[in-house]
Amino acid sequence: MYQRYYAIYMNKILVTGACGQLGSELSTALAHLKGVDNVIISDIRQSNELPSGMQFIPLDVLDQEAIDKTIQKYHIGQVYHLAAMLSATGEQQPRNTWNLNMNGLINLLEVCQQRSVEKVFWPSSIAAFGSHTQLVDTPQFTIMDPETVYGISKLSGELWCEYFHARFGLDVRSLRYPGLISYKSPPGGGTTDYAVAIFHSALKGEAYQCFLGENTRLPMMYMSDAVKAAIELMSVPKKDISIHTSYNLTAFSITPGELTTAIQTHIPEFNTIYKPDFRDLIAKTWPQTIDDSIARQDWGWRHDYGLDRMVAEMIRNLALTPN
Ligand code: AKB
């Protein structure tokens, strides 16, 4: 009985890292779904391209007291914890990346458990796998030996999520995202960022200098599918969730060469020049294709966008976006 009133009272959603690539679009989608007044967006600092109409609060996830105050003040019942540093930036600042990705997550899990937050969403990544993983059709359960600090933080984070679920019954849900492709907000510091940057060059009429090799294959997903997956996972009845680390998730897998060819069907004069750097070495330790059948069975995951549909959408939307 009291629990029911508590759930009605603690009904707002907090998004951390809301100014990032995933955060900005997920926040907008949540606001459409739950009402703009029910979504509190936060980040370490405010960006110019904030989703409009939502309440923004500056929040450093390394400050546990600030998280606690926020959760109590705004009656937060669900958290989407997205604040993190990505793989390529992580290799430039390993210690900061570990600190933010790991301590930020643990701070948040502890407060959510202590304040009886109903549900938490936290994104893991294909970076949690490593070079001894089966890299083609990567299964849900396999060897995981990540080589980047970002990947190590994702694998460790998955285990912390599972631990909080097993030990305290905290309802934490997670997806191992592939590279995310979007036109609204740029990604920041990832190995898969080429798949967004390439479109910006193509639309400017420039050749793209790619930091991955022509044949380096990685799993990818269009942003609207990534947002859909998070929201669907969070709405599934608890009993249907069988994976408490993080679900494998995918849409399509591509190489820079294949993406170039797909863009050339719209912009024939477009060209890519290959100058692989350290990010190509990172990419080669990540899965090429993923088996996400457990997500498909457990909660009916289906992606809407394949390569051709994604390319057409990216070009159409970027052409309409002022520089
Ligand atoms: C990155 O490239 O670091 C991210 C990821 C795959 O998690 N996009």
mmCIF file of C-alpha atoms and ligand atoms in Angstrom:
data_model
loop_
_atom_site.group_PDB
_atom_site.id
_atom_site.type_symbol
_atom_site.label_atom_id
_atom_site.label_comp_id
_atom_site.label_asym_id
_atom_site.label_seq_id
_atom_site.Cartn_x
_atom_site.Cartn_y
_atom_site.Cartn_z
ATOM 1 C CA MET A 1 0.000 0.000 0.000
ATOM 2 C CA TYR A 2 2.615 2.544 1.103
ATOM 3 C CA GLN A 3 4.811 1.276 -1.694
ATOM 4 C CA ARG A 4 2.120 2.259 -4.195
ATOM 5 C CA TYR A 5 1.925 5.837 -2.877
ATOM 6 C CA TYR A 6 5.715 5.993 -2.822
ATOM 7 C CA ALA A 7 5.843 4.962 -6.495
ATOM 8 C CA ILE A 8 3.280 7.637 -7.446
ATOM 9 C CA TYR A 9 5.207 10.270 -5.462
ATOM 10 C CA MET A 10 8.656 9.279 -6.779
ATOM 11 C CA ASN A 11 7.631 9.422 -10.398
ATOM 12 C CA LYS A 12 10.148 11.686 -12.151
ATOM 13 C CA ILE A 13 12.983 10.638 -14.408
ATOM 14 C CA LEU A 14 16.553 11.834 -14.048
ATOM 15 C CA VAL A 15 18.922 11.670 -17.034
ATOM 16 C CA THR A 16 22.645 12.128 -16.342
ATOM 17 C CA GLY A 17 24.945 12.982 -19.252
ATOM 18 C CA ALA A 18 21.904 14.512 -20.955
ATOM 19 C CA CYS A 19 23.978 16.782 -23.212
ATOM 20 C CA GLY A 20 25.734 13.849 -24.883
ATOM 21 C CA GLN A 21 24.908 12.103 -28.167
ATOM 22 C CA LEU A 22 22.519 9.543 -26.656
ATOM 23 C CA GLY A 23 21.422 11.695 -23.712
ATOM 24 C CA SER A 24 20.056 14.583 -25.740
ATOM 25 C CA GLU A 25 17.858 12.392 -27.958
ATOM 26 C CA LEU A 26 16.787 10.007 -25.204
ATOM 27 C CA SER A 27 15.768 12.957 -22.990
ATOM 28 C CA THR A 28 13.634 14.417 -25.771
ATOM 29 C CA ALA A 29 11.943 11.060 -26.379
ATOM 30 C CA LEU A 30 11.296 10.573 -22.652
ATOM 31 C CA ALA A 31 9.820 14.078 -22.404
ATOM 32 C CA HIS A 32 7.423 13.286 -25.276
ATOM 33 C CA LEU A 33 6.431 10.045 -23.606
ATOM 34 C CA LYS A 34 6.213 11.054 -19.953
ATOM 35 C CA GLY A 35 5.639 14.820 -20.168
ATOM 36 C CA VAL A 36 8.234 17.550 -20.157
ATOM 37 C CA ASP A 37 7.722 18.275 -16.442
ATOM 38 C CA ASN A 38 8.554 14.707 -15.532
ATOM 39 C CA VAL A 39 12.064 14.616 -16.985
ATOM 40 C CA ILE A 40 14.970 16.309 -15.208
ATOM 41 C CA ILE A 41 18.053 16.522 -17.380
ATOM 42 C CA SER A 42 21.527 16.920 -15.954
ATOM 43 C CA ASP A 43 25.130 17.109 -17.027
ATOM 44 C CA ILE A 44 28.355 18.430 -15.604
ATOM 45 C CA ARG A 45 27.735 21.657 -17.515
ATOM 46 C CA GLN A 46 25.002 23.018 -19.732
ATOM 47 C CA SER A 47 25.497 22.796 -23.503
ATOM 48 C CA ASN A 48 23.983 25.183 -26.061
ATOM 49 C CA GLU A 49 22.061 22.414 -27.769
ATOM 50 C CA LEU A 50 19.948 21.311 -24.845
ATOM 51 C CA PRO A 51 16.629 19.641 -25.535
ATOM 52 C CA SER A 52 14.140 22.491 -25.136
ATOM 53 C CA GLY A 53 11.548 22.893 -22.393
ATOM 54 C CA MET A 54 13.098 20.483 -19.888
ATOM 55 C CA GLN A 55 14.491 21.413 -16.529
ATOM 56 C CA PHE A 56 18.298 21.280 -16.567
ATOM 57 C CA ILE A 57 20.385 20.933 -13.430
ATOM 58 C CA PRO A 58 24.183 20.901 -13.313
ATOM 59 C CA LEU A 59 25.193 17.580 -11.708
ATOM 60 C CA ASP A 60 28.625 16.034 -11.247
ATOM 61 C CA VAL A 61 28.085 12.286 -10.805
ATOM 62 C CA LEU A 62 31.327 12.128 -8.799
ATOM 63 C CA ASP A 63 29.526 14.139 -6.110
ATOM 64 C CA GLN A 64 27.405 11.515 -4.352
ATOM 65 C CA GLU A 65 25.797 14.007 -1.987
ATOM 66 C CA ALA A 66 24.617 16.064 -4.957
ATOM 67 C CA ILE A 67 23.098 12.939 -6.558
ATOM 68 C CA ASP A 68 21.319 12.145 -3.308
ATOM 69 C CA LYS A 69 19.931 15.672 -2.946
ATOM 70 C CA THR A 70 18.754 15.670 -6.565
ATOM 71 C CA ILE A 71 16.962 12.337 -6.211
ATOM 72 C CA GLN A 72 15.163 13.500 -3.083
ATOM 73 C CA LYS A 73 14.417 17.047 -4.227
ATOM 74 C CA TYR A 74 12.898 16.055 -7.581
ATOM 75 C CA HIS A 75 11.204 12.838 -6.399
ATOM 76 C CA ILE A 76 13.139 10.725 -8.864
ATOM 77 C CA GLY A 77 11.720 7.242 -9.510
ATOM 78 C CA GLN A 78 13.828 6.283 -12.540
ATOM 79 C CA VAL A 79 17.355 7.167 -13.601
ATOM 80 C CA TYR A 80 19.009 6.938 -17.011
ATOM 81 C CA HIS A 81 22.668 7.188 -16.086
ATOM 82 C CA LEU A 82 24.577 8.102 -19.252
ATOM 83 C CA ALA A 83 27.432 10.304 -17.995
ATOM 84 C CA ALA A 84 30.687 8.696 -19.184
ATOM 85 C CA MET A 85 33.830 9.155 -21.261
ATOM 86 C CA LEU A 86 34.095 7.120 -24.484
ATOM 87 C CA SER A 87 36.787 4.803 -25.810
ATOM 88 C CA ALA A 88 39.142 7.083 -27.771
ATOM 89 C CA THR A 89 39.097 9.927 -25.213
ATOM 90 C CA GLY A 90 39.487 7.283 -22.533
ATOM 91 C CA GLU A 91 42.866 6.248 -23.940
ATOM 92 C CA GLN A 92 44.064 9.868 -23.642
ATOM 93 C CA GLN A 93 42.873 10.142 -20.006
ATOM 94 C CA PRO A 94 42.751 6.615 -18.539
ATOM 95 C CA ARG A 95 42.627 7.614 -14.884
ATOM 96 C CA ASN A 96 39.885 10.250 -15.363
ATOM 97 C CA THR A 97 37.878 7.836 -17.477
ATOM 98 C CA TRP A 98 38.046 5.123 -14.850
ATOM 99 C CA ASN A 99 37.094 7.621 -12.159
ATOM 100 C CA LEU A 100 34.107 9.061 -14.002
ATOM 101 C CA ASN A 101 32.809 5.820 -15.525
ATOM 102 C CA MET A 102 33.272 3.631 -12.451
ATOM 103 C CA ASN A 103 32.851 5.885 -9.435
ATOM 104 C CA GLY A 104 30.031 7.795 -11.151
ATOM 105 C CA LEU A 105 28.161 4.507 -11.634
ATOM 106 C CA ILE A 106 28.783 3.195 -8.109
ATOM 107 C CA ASN A 107 27.780 6.559 -6.578
ATOM 108 C CA LEU A 108 24.555 6.410 -8.472
ATOM 109 C CA LEU A 109 23.765 2.741 -7.766
ATOM 110 C CA GLU A 110 24.293 3.285 -4.030
ATOM 111 C CA VAL A 111 21.992 6.307 -3.877
ATOM 112 C CA CYS A 112 19.338 4.574 -6.002
ATOM 113 C CA GLN A 113 19.416 1.561 -3.704
ATOM 114 C CA GLN A 114 19.296 3.683 -0.521
ATOM 115 C CA ARG A 115 16.479 5.906 -1.841
ATOM 116 C CA SER A 116 14.480 2.998 -3.312
ATOM 117 C CA VAL A 117 14.611 4.300 -6.885
ATOM 118 C CA GLU A 118 12.373 2.011 -8.928
ATOM 119 C CA LYS A 119 14.547 1.455 -12.008
ATOM 120 C CA VAL A 120 17.946 2.406 -13.393
ATOM 121 C CA PHE A 121 19.129 2.303 -17.014
ATOM 122 C CA TRP A 122 22.853 2.217 -17.720
ATOM 123 C CA PRO A 123 24.463 1.727 -21.141
ATOM 124 C CA SER A 124 27.256 -0.765 -21.628
ATOM 125 C CA SER A 125 28.997 -1.183 -24.975
ATOM 126 C CA ILE A 126 30.571 -3.549 -27.482
ATOM 127 C CA ALA A 127 33.802 -2.192 -25.948
ATOM 128 C CA ALA A 128 33.270 -4.617 -23.040
ATOM 129 C CA PHE A 129 34.461 -7.405 -25.363
ATOM 130 C CA GLY A 130 38.097 -7.982 -26.323
ATOM 131 C CA SER A 131 40.443 -9.678 -28.742
ATOM 132 C CA HIS A 132 39.877 -13.197 -27.313
ATOM 133 C CA THR A 133 36.116 -12.789 -27.678
ATOM 134 C CA GLN A 134 34.471 -14.632 -30.570
ATOM 135 C CA LEU A 135 34.279 -11.506 -32.756
ATOM 136 C CA VAL A 136 31.857 -12.831 -35.386
ATOM 137 C CA ASP A 137 28.298 -13.365 -34.157
ATOM 138 C CA THR A 138 29.500 -12.596 -30.619
ATOM 139 C CA PRO A 139 27.331 -14.510 -28.123
ATOM 140 C CA GLN A 140 25.829 -13.018 -24.961
ATOM 141 C CA PHE A 141 28.130 -15.160 -22.790
ATOM 142 C CA THR A 142 31.720 -15.406 -23.990
ATOM 143 C CA ILE A 143 35.299 -14.474 -23.129
ATOM 144 C CA MET A 144 35.473 -10.753 -22.312
ATOM 145 C CA ASP A 145 38.949 -9.242 -22.074
ATOM 146 C CA PRO A 146 38.613 -5.541 -23.006
ATOM 147 C CA GLU A 147 41.819 -3.672 -23.804
ATOM 148 C CA THR A 148 40.692 -0.056 -23.417
ATOM 149 C CA VAL A 149 40.058 1.640 -20.086
ATOM 150 C CA TYR A 150 36.556 2.471 -21.375
ATOM 151 C CA GLY A 151 35.944 -1.221 -22.113
ATOM 152 C CA ILE A 152 37.308 -2.259 -18.723
ATOM 153 C CA SER A 153 34.959 0.250 -17.066
ATOM 154 C CA LYS A 154 32.007 -1.109 -19.066
ATOM 155 C CA LEU A 155 32.716 -4.745 -18.184
ATOM 156 C CA SER A 156 33.259 -3.864 -14.512
ATOM 157 C CA GLY A 157 30.135 -1.687 -14.567
ATOM 158 C CA GLU A 158 28.063 -4.591 -15.895
ATOM 159 C CA LEU A 159 29.219 -6.706 -12.957
ATOM 160 C CA TRP A 160 28.403 -3.923 -10.485
ATOM 161 C CA CYS A 161 24.897 -3.665 -11.978
ATOM 162 C CA GLU A 162 24.424 -7.413 -11.603
ATOM 163 C CA TYR A 163 25.782 -7.247 -8.042
ATOM 164 C CA PHE A 164 23.335 -4.492 -7.008
ATOM 165 C CA HIS A 165 20.502 -6.505 -8.486
ATOM 166 C CA ALA A 166 21.516 -9.765 -6.784
ATOM 167 C CA ARG A 167 22.491 -8.273 -3.428
ATOM 168 C CA PHE A 168 19.926 -5.474 -2.986
ATOM 169 C CA GLY A 169 17.230 -6.225 -5.568
ATOM 170 C CA LEU A 170 17.911 -2.933 -7.404
ATOM 171 C CA ASP A 171 16.220 -3.054 -10.799
ATOM 172 C CA VAL A 172 19.113 -2.037 -13.080
ATOM 173 C CA ARG A 173 18.723 -2.622 -16.827
ATOM 174 C CA SER A 174 21.446 -2.350 -19.406
ATOM 175 C CA LEU A 175 22.266 -2.688 -23.125
ATOM 176 C CA ARG A 176 25.591 -3.302 -24.832
ATOM 177 C CA TYR A 177 25.264 -0.596 -27.460
ATOM 178 C CA PRO A 178 27.084 -0.819 -30.780
ATOM 179 C CA GLY A 179 28.290 2.405 -32.471
ATOM 180 C CA LEU A 180 25.471 4.962 -32.551
ATOM 181 C CA ILE A 181 24.779 7.051 -35.648
ATOM 182 C CA SER A 182 22.846 10.299 -35.315
ATOM 183 C CA TYR A 183 22.474 13.633 -37.054
ATOM 184 C CA LYS A 184 21.271 15.834 -34.160
ATOM 185 C CA SER A 185 24.133 15.685 -31.662
ATOM 186 C CA PRO A 186 27.697 14.746 -32.488
ATOM 187 C CA PRO A 187 29.323 11.860 -30.621
ATOM 188 C CA GLY A 188 32.340 12.771 -28.521
ATOM 189 C CA GLY A 189 35.534 10.780 -28.437
ATOM 190 C CA GLY A 190 34.444 7.321 -29.589
ATOM 191 C CA THR A 191 36.018 4.769 -31.933
ATOM 192 C CA THR A 192 32.771 4.480 -33.899
ATOM 193 C CA ASP A 193 32.484 8.274 -34.431
ATOM 194 C CA TYR A 194 33.726 7.938 -38.014
ATOM 195 C CA ALA A 195 30.260 6.712 -38.976
ATOM 196 C CA VAL A 196 28.831 10.145 -38.105
ATOM 197 C CA ALA A 197 31.732 12.359 -39.210
ATOM 198 C CA ILE A 198 31.730 10.741 -42.678
ATOM 199 C CA PHE A 199 28.242 12.166 -43.379
ATOM 200 C CA HIS A 200 29.291 15.701 -42.456
ATOM 201 C CA SER A 201 32.182 15.548 -44.965
ATOM 202 C CA ALA A 202 29.939 14.030 -47.643
ATOM 203 C CA LEU A 203 27.378 16.816 -47.267
ATOM 204 C CA LYS A 204 30.066 19.515 -47.359
ATOM 205 C CA GLY A 205 31.277 18.064 -50.648
ATOM 206 C CA GLU A 206 34.624 17.068 -49.094
ATOM 207 C CA ALA A 207 36.518 13.782 -49.056
ATOM 208 C CA TYR A 208 36.505 12.096 -45.642
ATOM 209 C CA GLN A 209 39.772 11.101 -43.985
ATOM 210 C CA CYS A 210 38.867 7.949 -42.058
ATOM 211 C CA PHE A 211 40.742 6.875 -38.915
ATOM 212 C CA LEU A 212 39.638 3.256 -39.345
ATOM 213 C CA GLY A 213 40.802 0.951 -42.137
ATOM 214 C CA GLU A 214 38.549 0.401 -45.149
ATOM 215 C CA ASN A 215 37.625 -3.146 -44.072
ATOM 216 C CA THR A 216 37.280 -2.732 -40.297
ATOM 217 C CA ARG A 217 33.821 -4.068 -39.534
ATOM 218 C CA LEU A 218 31.798 -2.921 -36.513
ATOM 219 C CA PRO A 219 28.177 -3.265 -35.393
ATOM 220 C CA MET A 220 26.181 -0.017 -35.625
ATOM 221 C CA MET A 221 22.735 1.357 -34.860
ATOM 222 C CA TYR A 222 20.720 4.404 -35.898
ATOM 223 C CA MET A 223 19.903 6.677 -32.962
ATOM 224 C CA SER A 224 16.129 6.259 -33.089
ATOM 225 C CA ASP A 225 16.615 2.493 -32.633
ATOM 226 C CA ALA A 226 19.006 3.105 -29.716
ATOM 227 C CA VAL A 227 16.449 5.359 -28.008
ATOM 228 C CA LYS A 228 13.644 2.888 -28.715
ATOM 229 C CA ALA A 229 15.679 0.031 -27.224
ATOM 230 C CA ALA A 230 16.351 1.881 -23.947
ATOM 231 C CA ILE A 231 12.725 2.932 -23.512
ATOM 232 C CA GLU A 232 11.392 -0.525 -24.394
ATOM 233 C CA LEU A 233 13.813 -2.270 -22.045
ATOM 234 C CA MET A 234 12.754 0.037 -19.200
ATOM 235 C CA SER A 235 9.077 -0.741 -19.780
ATOM 236 C CA VAL A 236 9.359 -4.550 -19.821
ATOM 237 C CA PRO A 237 7.947 -6.347 -16.738
ATOM 238 C CA LYS A 238 10.774 -7.192 -14.340
ATOM 239 C CA LYS A 239 10.056 -10.920 -14.584
ATOM 240 C CA ASP A 240 10.917 -10.918 -18.312
ATOM 241 C CA ILE A 241 14.459 -9.602 -17.762
ATOM 242 C CA SER A 242 16.860 -12.551 -17.707
ATOM 243 C CA ILE A 243 20.130 -10.659 -18.192
ATOM 244 C CA HIS A 244 21.232 -8.492 -15.275
ATOM 245 C CA THR A 245 24.671 -7.618 -16.609
ATOM 246 C CA SER A 246 23.833 -6.123 -20.020
ATOM 247 C CA TYR A 247 21.991 -7.346 -23.128
ATOM 248 C CA ASN A 248 23.798 -7.821 -26.452
ATOM 249 C CA LEU A 249 22.099 -5.507 -28.951
ATOM 250 C CA THR A 250 22.624 -4.827 -32.634
ATOM 251 C CA ALA A 251 21.082 -3.526 -35.834
ATOM 252 C CA PHE A 252 23.588 -3.875 -38.730
ATOM 253 C CA SER A 253 27.350 -4.273 -39.196
ATOM 254 C CA ILE A 254 29.421 -2.240 -41.653
ATOM 255 C CA THR A 255 32.933 -1.335 -42.736
ATOM 256 C CA PRO A 256 33.962 2.240 -43.672
ATOM 257 C CA GLY A 257 34.257 0.982 -47.264
ATOM 258 C CA GLU A 258 30.659 -0.267 -47.284
ATOM 259 C CA LEU A 259 29.398 2.946 -45.690
ATOM 260 C CA THR A 260 31.243 4.979 -48.338
ATOM 261 C CA THR A 261 29.582 2.924 -51.098
ATOM 262 C CA ALA A 262 26.152 3.396 -49.502
ATOM 263 C CA ILE A 263 26.693 7.190 -49.307
ATOM 264 C CA GLN A 264 27.870 7.216 -52.954
ATOM 265 C CA THR A 265 24.428 5.968 -54.051
ATOM 266 C CA HIS A 266 23.180 9.436 -52.948
ATOM 267 C CA ILE A 267 26.364 11.500 -53.512
ATOM 268 C CA PRO A 268 28.320 9.726 -56.304
ATOM 269 C CA GLU A 269 31.355 12.063 -56.195
ATOM 270 C CA PHE A 270 31.956 11.376 -52.466
ATOM 271 C CA ASN A 271 35.222 9.682 -51.544
ATOM 272 C CA THR A 272 36.986 8.373 -48.407
ATOM 273 C CA ILE A 273 40.735 8.385 -47.784
ATOM 274 C CA TYR A 274 41.965 5.830 -45.238
ATOM 275 C CA LYS A 275 44.503 6.837 -42.567
ATOM 276 C CA PRO A 276 43.995 4.265 -39.800
ATOM 277 C CA ASP A 277 45.315 5.308 -36.369
ATOM 278 C CA PHE A 278 45.154 3.848 -32.824
ATOM 279 C CA ARG A 279 41.360 3.727 -33.070
ATOM 280 C CA ASP A 280 41.618 1.073 -35.794
ATOM 281 C CA LEU A 281 43.543 -1.122 -33.338
ATOM 282 C CA ILE A 282 40.796 -0.622 -30.742
ATOM 283 C CA ALA A 283 38.091 -1.452 -33.291
ATOM 284 C CA LYS A 284 39.865 -4.681 -34.231
ATOM 285 C CA THR A 285 39.399 -5.962 -30.651
ATOM 286 C CA TRP A 286 35.622 -5.359 -30.810
ATOM 287 C CA PRO A 287 32.934 -7.635 -32.281
ATOM 288 C CA GLN A 288 32.241 -7.445 -35.991
ATOM 289 C CA THR A 289 28.739 -8.855 -35.653
ATOM 290 C CA ILE A 290 26.647 -9.544 -32.556
ATOM 291 C CA ASP A 291 24.147 -12.218 -31.583
ATOM 292 C CA ASP A 292 21.376 -10.320 -29.786
ATOM 293 C CA SER A 293 18.833 -13.160 -29.845
ATOM 294 C CA ILE A 294 18.289 -13.065 -26.054
ATOM 295 C CA ALA A 295 17.117 -9.419 -26.256
ATOM 296 C CA ARG A 296 14.885 -10.405 -29.172
ATOM 297 C CA GLN A 297 13.402 -13.321 -27.177
ATOM 298 C CA ASP A 298 13.131 -11.702 -23.730
ATOM 299 C CA TRP A 299 11.554 -8.372 -24.607
ATOM 300 C CA GLY A 300 10.887 -8.495 -28.347
ATOM 301 C CA TRP A 301 13.779 -6.289 -29.510
ATOM 302 C CA ARG A 302 13.483 -5.417 -33.241
ATOM 303 C CA HIS A 303 15.502 -2.741 -35.019
ATOM 304 C CA ASP A 304 13.800 -0.526 -37.606
ATOM 305 C CA TYR A 305 16.857 0.800 -39.441
ATOM 306 C CA GLY A 306 19.245 -1.165 -41.653
ATOM 307 C CA LEU A 307 22.193 0.397 -43.517
ATOM 308 C CA ASP A 308 20.303 1.805 -46.520
ATOM 309 C CA ARG A 309 17.450 3.308 -44.510
ATOM 310 C CA MET A 310 19.891 4.849 -42.023
ATOM 311 C CA VAL A 311 22.003 6.407 -44.821
ATOM 312 C CA ALA A 312 18.930 7.893 -46.534
ATOM 313 C CA GLU A 313 17.696 9.352 -43.207
ATOM 314 C CA MET A 314 21.101 10.793 -42.281
ATOM 315 C CA ILE A 315 21.525 12.498 -45.651
ATOM 316 C CA ARG A 316 17.955 13.813 -45.730
ATOM 317 C CA ASN A 317 18.144 15.213 -42.197
ATOM 318 C CA LEU A 318 21.644 16.678 -42.456
ATOM 319 C CA ALA A 319 20.718 18.372 -45.733
ATOM 320 C CA LEU A 320 17.864 20.107 -43.861
ATOM 321 C CA THR A 321 20.071 21.086 -40.882
ATOM 322 C CA PRO A 322 21.652 24.562 -41.078
ATOM 323 C CA ASN A 323 25.490 24.502 -40.604
HETATM 324 C C1 AKB B 1 32.833 4.303 -28.661
HETATM 325 O O1 AKB B 1 33.183 4.211 -29.839
HETATM 326 O O2 AKB B 1 33.613 4.486 -27.732
HETATM 327 C C2 AKB B 1 31.362 4.154 -28.348
HETATM 328 C C3 AKB B 1 31.013 2.738 -28.041
HETATM 329 C C4 AKB B 1 31.028 1.709 -29.079
HETATM 330 O O3 AKB B 1 30.698 2.443 -26.923
HETATM 331 N N1 AKB B 1 30.577 4.609 -29.439
#
